Tab-separated table of N, CA and C in Angstrom:
chain	number	residue	atom	x	y	z
A	1	GLU	N	0.846	-1.135	0.201
A	1	GLU	CA	-0.149	0.186	-0.262
A	1	GLU	C	0.957	1.242	-0.212
A	2	SER	N	1.405	1.270	0.641
A	2	SER	CA	2.691	2.276	1.028
A	2	SER	C	3.471	2.714	-0.780
A	3	LYS	N	3.988	1.621	-1.398
A	3	LYS	CA	4.178	1.895	-2.833
A	3	LYS	C	2.917	2.662	-3.408
A	4	GLU	N	1.288	2.797	-3.488
A	4	GLU	CA	1.069	3.017	-3.837
A	4	GLU	C	0.799	4.891	-4.105
A	5	SER	N	0.812	4.682	-2.845
A	5	SER	CA	0.929	5.928	-1.992
A	5	SER	C	2.151	7.086	-3.126
A	6	ALA	N	3.088	6.452	-2.448
A	6	ALA	CA	4.587	6.976	-3.079
A	6	ALA	C	4.197	7.200	-4.471
A	7	LYS	N	3.468	6.356	-5.257
A	7	LYS	CA	3.478	7.215	-7.042
A	7	LYS	C	2.653	7.686	-7.186
A	8	ASP	N	0.962	7.984	-6.518
A	8	ASP	CA	0.459	8.858	-6.788
A	8	ASP	C	1.373	10.227	-6.125
A	9	LYS	N	1.987	10.761	-5.687
A	9	LYS	CA	2.321	11.774	-5.727
A	9	LYS	C	3.167	12.402	-7.088
A	10	PRO	N	3.309	13.392	-7.154
A	10	PRO	CA	4.023	13.851	-8.961
A	10	PRO	C	5.742	14.124	-9.094
A	11	ALA	N	6.285	13.473	-9.706
A	11	ALA	CA	7.619	13.284	-9.459
A	11	ALA	C	7.713	14.722	-9.714
A	12	SER	N	7.345	15.357	-10.317
A	12	SER	CA	7.980	16.961	-10.802
A	12	SER	C	8.118	17.878	-9.408
A	13	ALA	N	7.465	17.478	-7.866
A	13	ALA	CA	7.638	18.518	-6.776
A	13	ALA	C	8.259	17.714	-6.260
A	14	ALA	N	8.932	16.589	-5.910
A	14	ALA	CA	9.559	15.681	-5.212
A	14	ALA	C	10.482	15.962	-5.535
A	15	ALA	N	11.067	16.148	-7.286
A	15	ALA	CA	12.552	16.161	-7.588
A	15	ALA	C	12.687	17.685	-7.325
A	16	VAL	N	12.564	18.255	-7.583
A	16	VAL	CA	12.535	20.017	-7.402
A	16	VAL	C	12.801	20.484	-6.178
A	17	ARG	N	14.990	20.517	-6.255
A	17	ARG	CA	15.390	20.933	-5.167
A	17	ARG	C	16.418	22.500	-5.489
A	18	TYR	N	16.593	23.111	-4.196
A	18	TYR	CA	17.314	24.580	-4.499
A	18	TYR	C	18.694	24.405	-3.981
A	19	VAL	N	18.924	25.664	-5.086
A	19	VAL	CA	20.606	26.079	-4.334
A	19	VAL	C	21.019	27.001	-4.215
A	20	VAL	N	21.584	27.620	-3.819
A	20	VAL	CA	22.036	29.222	-3.534
A	20	VAL	C	23.821	29.273	-4.951
A	21	GLN	N	23.356	30.279	-5.463
A	21	GLN	CA	24.752	30.054	-5.564
A	21	GLN	C	25.153	31.596	-5.835
A	22	ILE	N	26.629	32.238	-5.173
A	22	ILE	CA	27.448	32.977	-4.456
A	22	ILE	C	27.757	33.809	-5.423
A	23	GLY	N	28.563	32.681	-6.518
A	23	GLY	CA	28.828	33.822	-7.558
A	23	GLY	C	29.758	32.504	-8.361
A	24	ALA	N	30.363	33.267	-9.731
A	24	ALA	CA	30.925	32.682	-10.446
A	24	ALA	C	32.087	33.599	-10.847
A	25	PHE	N	33.631	32.291	-10.639
A	25	PHE	CA	34.783	32.690	-10.694
A	25	PHE	C	35.705	32.498	-11.183
A	26	SER	N	36.239	33.203	-12.694
A	26	SER	CA	36.304	33.054	-13.313
A	26	SER	C	38.362	32.436	-12.563
A	27	ASP	N	38.272	32.967	-11.625
A	27	ASP	CA	40.096	32.547	-10.753
A	27	ASP	C	39.859	31.837	-9.676
A	28	ALA	N	40.499	30.701	-8.884
A	28	ALA	CA	40.314	30.092	-8.247
A	28	ALA	C	40.603	30.758	-7.000
A	29	PRO	N	41.661	31.755	-6.553
A	29	PRO	CA	41.741	32.375	-5.585
A	29	PRO	C	40.377	33.245	-5.106
A	30	SER	N	39.504	34.311	-6.098
A	30	SER	CA	38.314	34.420	-5.745
A	30	SER	C	37.046	33.519	-5.525
A	31	ALA	N	37.247	32.409	-6.218
A	31	ALA	CA	36.414	31.223	-5.274
A	31	ALA	C	36.621	31.219	-4.446
A	32	ARG	N	38.072	30.861	-4.209
A	32	ARG	CA	38.539	30.185	-2.297
A	32	ARG	C	37.664	31.107	-1.615
A	33	GLU	N	38.214	32.406	-1.796
A	33	GLU	CA	37.924	33.703	-0.947
A	33	GLU	C	36.791	33.887	-0.459
A	34	VAL	N	35.791	33.779	-1.358
A	34	VAL	CA	33.968	33.525	-1.141
A	34	VAL	C	33.688	32.638	-0.620
A	35	ARG	N	34.566	31.399	-0.634
A	35	ARG	CA	34.124	30.398	0.416
A	35	ARG	C	34.386	30.019	1.118
A	36	MET	N	35.385	30.789	1.809
A	36	MET	CA	36.254	30.896	3.138
A	36	MET	C	35.156	31.849	4.209
A	37	LYS	N	34.556	32.943	3.332
A	37	LYS	CA	33.878	33.756	3.842
A	37	LYS	C	32.087	33.027	4.428
A	38	ALA	N	32.090	32.209	3.101
A	38	ALA	CA	30.716	31.867	3.641
A	38	ALA	C	30.826	31.046	4.758
A	39	GLU	N	31.491	29.858	4.858
A	39	GLU	CA	31.544	28.703	5.459
A	39	GLU	C	32.468	29.351	6.958
A	40	ARG	N	33.232	30.717	7.064
A	40	ARG	CA	33.145	30.934	8.485
A	40	ARG	C	32.058	31.521	8.983
A	41	ALA	N	30.802	32.078	7.601
A	41	ALA	CA	29.302	32.596	8.369
A	41	ALA	C	28.890	30.970	8.857
A	42	GLY	N	28.772	29.644	8.904
A	42	GLY	CA	28.508	28.965	8.791
A	42	GLY	C	27.982	27.987	7.745
A	43	LEU	N	27.896	28.423	6.846
A	43	LEU	CA	27.796	27.369	5.771
A	43	LEU	C	28.361	26.793	4.942
A	44	LYS	N	27.891	25.764	4.245
A	44	LYS	CA	28.602	24.185	3.404
A	44	LYS	C	28.440	24.870	2.812
A	45	THR	N	29.481	25.203	1.616
A	45	THR	CA	29.582	25.257	0.276
A	45	THR	C	29.817	24.111	-0.704
A	46	TYR	N	29.801	24.587	-2.130
A	46	TYR	CA	30.780	23.356	-3.084
A	46	TYR	C	30.641	24.281	-4.092
A	47	THR	N	31.669	23.666	-5.024
A	47	THR	CA	32.373	24.379	-6.247
A	47	THR	C	31.619	23.324	-7.328
A	48	GLN	N	30.983	24.261	-8.631
A	48	GLN	CA	31.104	23.209	-9.809
A	48	GLN	C	31.912	24.551	-10.746
A	49	VAL	N	32.564	23.018	-11.116
A	49	VAL	CA	33.513	23.587	-12.537
A	49	VAL	C	32.997	23.623	-13.729
A	50	ILE	N	32.448	24.534	-14.669
A	50	ILE	CA	31.937	24.534	-16.278
A	50	ILE	C	32.918	25.423	-17.242
A	51	GLY	N	32.759	25.170	-18.134
A	51	GLY	CA	33.124	25.545	-18.999
A	51	GLY	C	35.050	24.724	-18.940
A	52	ALA	N	35.850	25.326	-19.909
A	52	ALA	CA	37.194	24.858	-20.114
A	52	ALA	C	37.993	26.100	-20.463
A	53	ASP	N	39.052	26.136	-19.941
A	53	ASP	CA	40.319	27.096	-20.962
A	53	ASP	C	39.961	28.460	-20.558
A	54	ALA	N	39.985	29.333	-21.320
A	54	ALA	CA	39.653	30.537	-21.365
A	54	ALA	C	38.499	30.342	-20.618
A	55	ASN	N	37.506	30.154	-21.308
A	55	ASN	CA	35.475	29.956	-20.394
A	55	ASN	C	35.192	29.576	-19.092
A	56	LYS	N	36.408	29.102	-18.558
A	56	LYS	CA	36.152	28.371	-17.397
A	56	LYS	C	35.900	29.551	-16.214
A	57	LYS	N	34.334	28.708	-15.670
A	57	LYS	CA	34.386	29.766	-14.409
A	57	LYS	C	34.042	28.507	-13.457
A	58	ILE	N	34.417	29.074	-11.605
A	58	ILE	CA	34.285	28.484	-10.745
A	58	ILE	C	32.412	28.495	-10.187
A	59	ARG	N	31.934	28.445	-10.251
A	59	ARG	CA	30.782	28.627	-9.587
A	59	ARG	C	30.654	27.910	-8.245
A	60	VAL	N	30.748	28.770	-7.174
A	60	VAL	CA	30.704	28.676	-5.735
A	60	VAL	C	29.077	28.684	-4.798
A	61	ARG	N	28.399	27.368	-4.480
A	61	ARG	CA	26.872	27.513	-4.205
A	61	ARG	C	26.708	26.350	-2.781
A	62	LEU	N	25.926	26.679	-2.462
A	62	LEU	CA	25.809	26.413	-1.096
A	62	LEU	C	23.780	25.286	-1.437
A	63	GLY	N	24.217	23.766	-0.627
A	63	GLY	CA	22.881	23.161	-0.666
A	63	GLY	C	23.787	21.860	-1.322
A	64	PRO	N	22.566	20.993	-2.111
A	64	PRO	CA	20.844	21.696	-2.118
A	64	PRO	C	20.044	21.752	-0.928
A	65	PHE	N	19.296	22.074	-1.002
A	65	PHE	CA	18.438	22.229	-0.128
A	65	PHE	C	16.817	21.302	-1.139
A	66	GLU	N	16.130	20.894	0.141
A	66	GLU	CA	15.045	20.159	-0.204
A	66	GLU	C	13.692	21.326	-0.361
A	67	ASP	N	13.920	22.209	0.618
A	67	ASP	CA	12.559	22.944	0.793
A	67	ASP	C	13.098	24.650	0.421
A	68	LYS	N	11.621	24.992	0.305
A	68	LYS	CA	12.458	26.379	-0.745
A	68	LYS	C	12.776	27.292	1.155
A	69	ALA	N	11.855	26.870	1.814
A	69	ALA	CA	12.001	27.234	3.357
A	69	ALA	C	13.678	27.053	3.707
A	70	SER	N	14.385	26.282	3.574
A	70	SER	CA	15.448	25.803	3.746
A	70	SER	C	17.109	26.620	3.516
A	71	ALA	N	16.112	27.542	1.672
A	71	ALA	CA	17.091	27.450	0.739
A	71	ALA	C	17.283	29.254	1.374
A	72	ASP	N	15.853	29.884	1.198
A	72	ASP	CA	15.336	31.049	1.824
A	72	ASP	C	16.697	31.365	3.277
A	73	LYS	N	16.926	30.963	4.451
A	73	LYS	CA	17.785	30.544	5.576
A	73	LYS	C	19.405	30.592	5.443
A	74	ALA	N	19.331	29.775	4.633
A	74	ALA	CA	21.227	29.958	4.067
A	74	ALA	C	20.755	31.687	3.009
A	75	MET	N	19.877	31.785	2.194
A	75	MET	CA	20.098	33.309	1.285
A	75	MET	C	20.230	34.368	3.003
A	76	ALA	N	19.538	34.096	3.776
A	76	ALA	CA	19.210	35.422	5.013
A	76	ALA	C	20.999	34.980	5.325
A	77	ALA	N	21.516	33.987	5.924
A	77	ALA	CA	22.655	34.019	6.693
A	77	ALA	C	23.647	34.510	5.523
A	78	LEU	N	23.716	34.185	4.085
A	78	LEU	CA	24.635	34.854	3.206
A	78	LEU	C	24.125	36.494	3.413
A	79	LYS	N	22.907	37.144	2.976
A	79	LYS	CA	23.085	38.270	3.026
A	79	LYS	C	24.021	39.221	4.021
A	80	LYS	N	23.917	38.385	5.654
A	80	LYS	CA	24.540	38.552	7.604
A	80	LYS	C	25.514	38.788	7.253
A	81	ALA	N	26.506	38.062	6.088
A	81	ALA	CA	27.782	37.905	6.506
A	81	ALA	C	27.831	38.385	4.811
A	82	GLY	N	27.145	39.393	4.452
A	82	GLY	CA	27.517	40.692	3.853
A	82	GLY	C	27.946	39.819	2.502
A	83	LEU	N	27.188	38.627	2.063
A	83	LEU	CA	27.598	37.984	0.264
A	83	LEU	C	26.753	37.734	-0.510
A	84	PRO	N	26.670	37.951	-1.627
A	84	PRO	CA	25.405	38.069	-2.674
A	84	PRO	C	25.353	36.388	-2.965
A	85	GLY	N	23.520	36.731	-3.439
A	85	GLY	CA	22.974	34.813	-3.653
A	85	GLY	C	21.904	34.906	-4.052
A	86	ALA	N	22.037	33.953	-5.084
A	86	ALA	CA	20.776	33.411	-6.207
A	86	ALA	C	20.421	32.515	-6.107
A	87	LEU	N	18.720	32.389	-5.969
A	87	LEU	CA	18.062	30.909	-5.448
A	87	LEU	C	17.888	30.937	-6.502
A	88	LEU	N	18.334	29.301	-7.549
A	88	LEU	CA	17.561	28.766	-7.696
A	88	LEU	C	17.253	27.179	-8.061
A	89	THR	N	16.640	26.910	-8.950
A	89	THR	CA	16.319	25.313	-8.544
A	89	THR	C	16.732	24.793	-10.150
A	90	LEU	N	16.865	23.253	-9.167
A	90	LEU	CA	18.167	22.086	-10.365
A	90	LEU	C	16.271	21.125	-10.199
């Protein structure tokens, strides 16, 4: 019976996750500096490298979060630490 109720839930609602992007940097020292500031504020960060060579960017992000409320809380903590943030969905 529990399998049925899980099937009835729309997959798209369960699949939406939120991340907060602090920034995208072309150089590692800038990305590292922002990560350190966020981590000193108690936020766990991760990086994602996109592109290659001259087009390479290092995204610094928080998350993923299962719900918007958690992501909003992270955004508030970022703002308090003086850092920018953009709420994105995955």
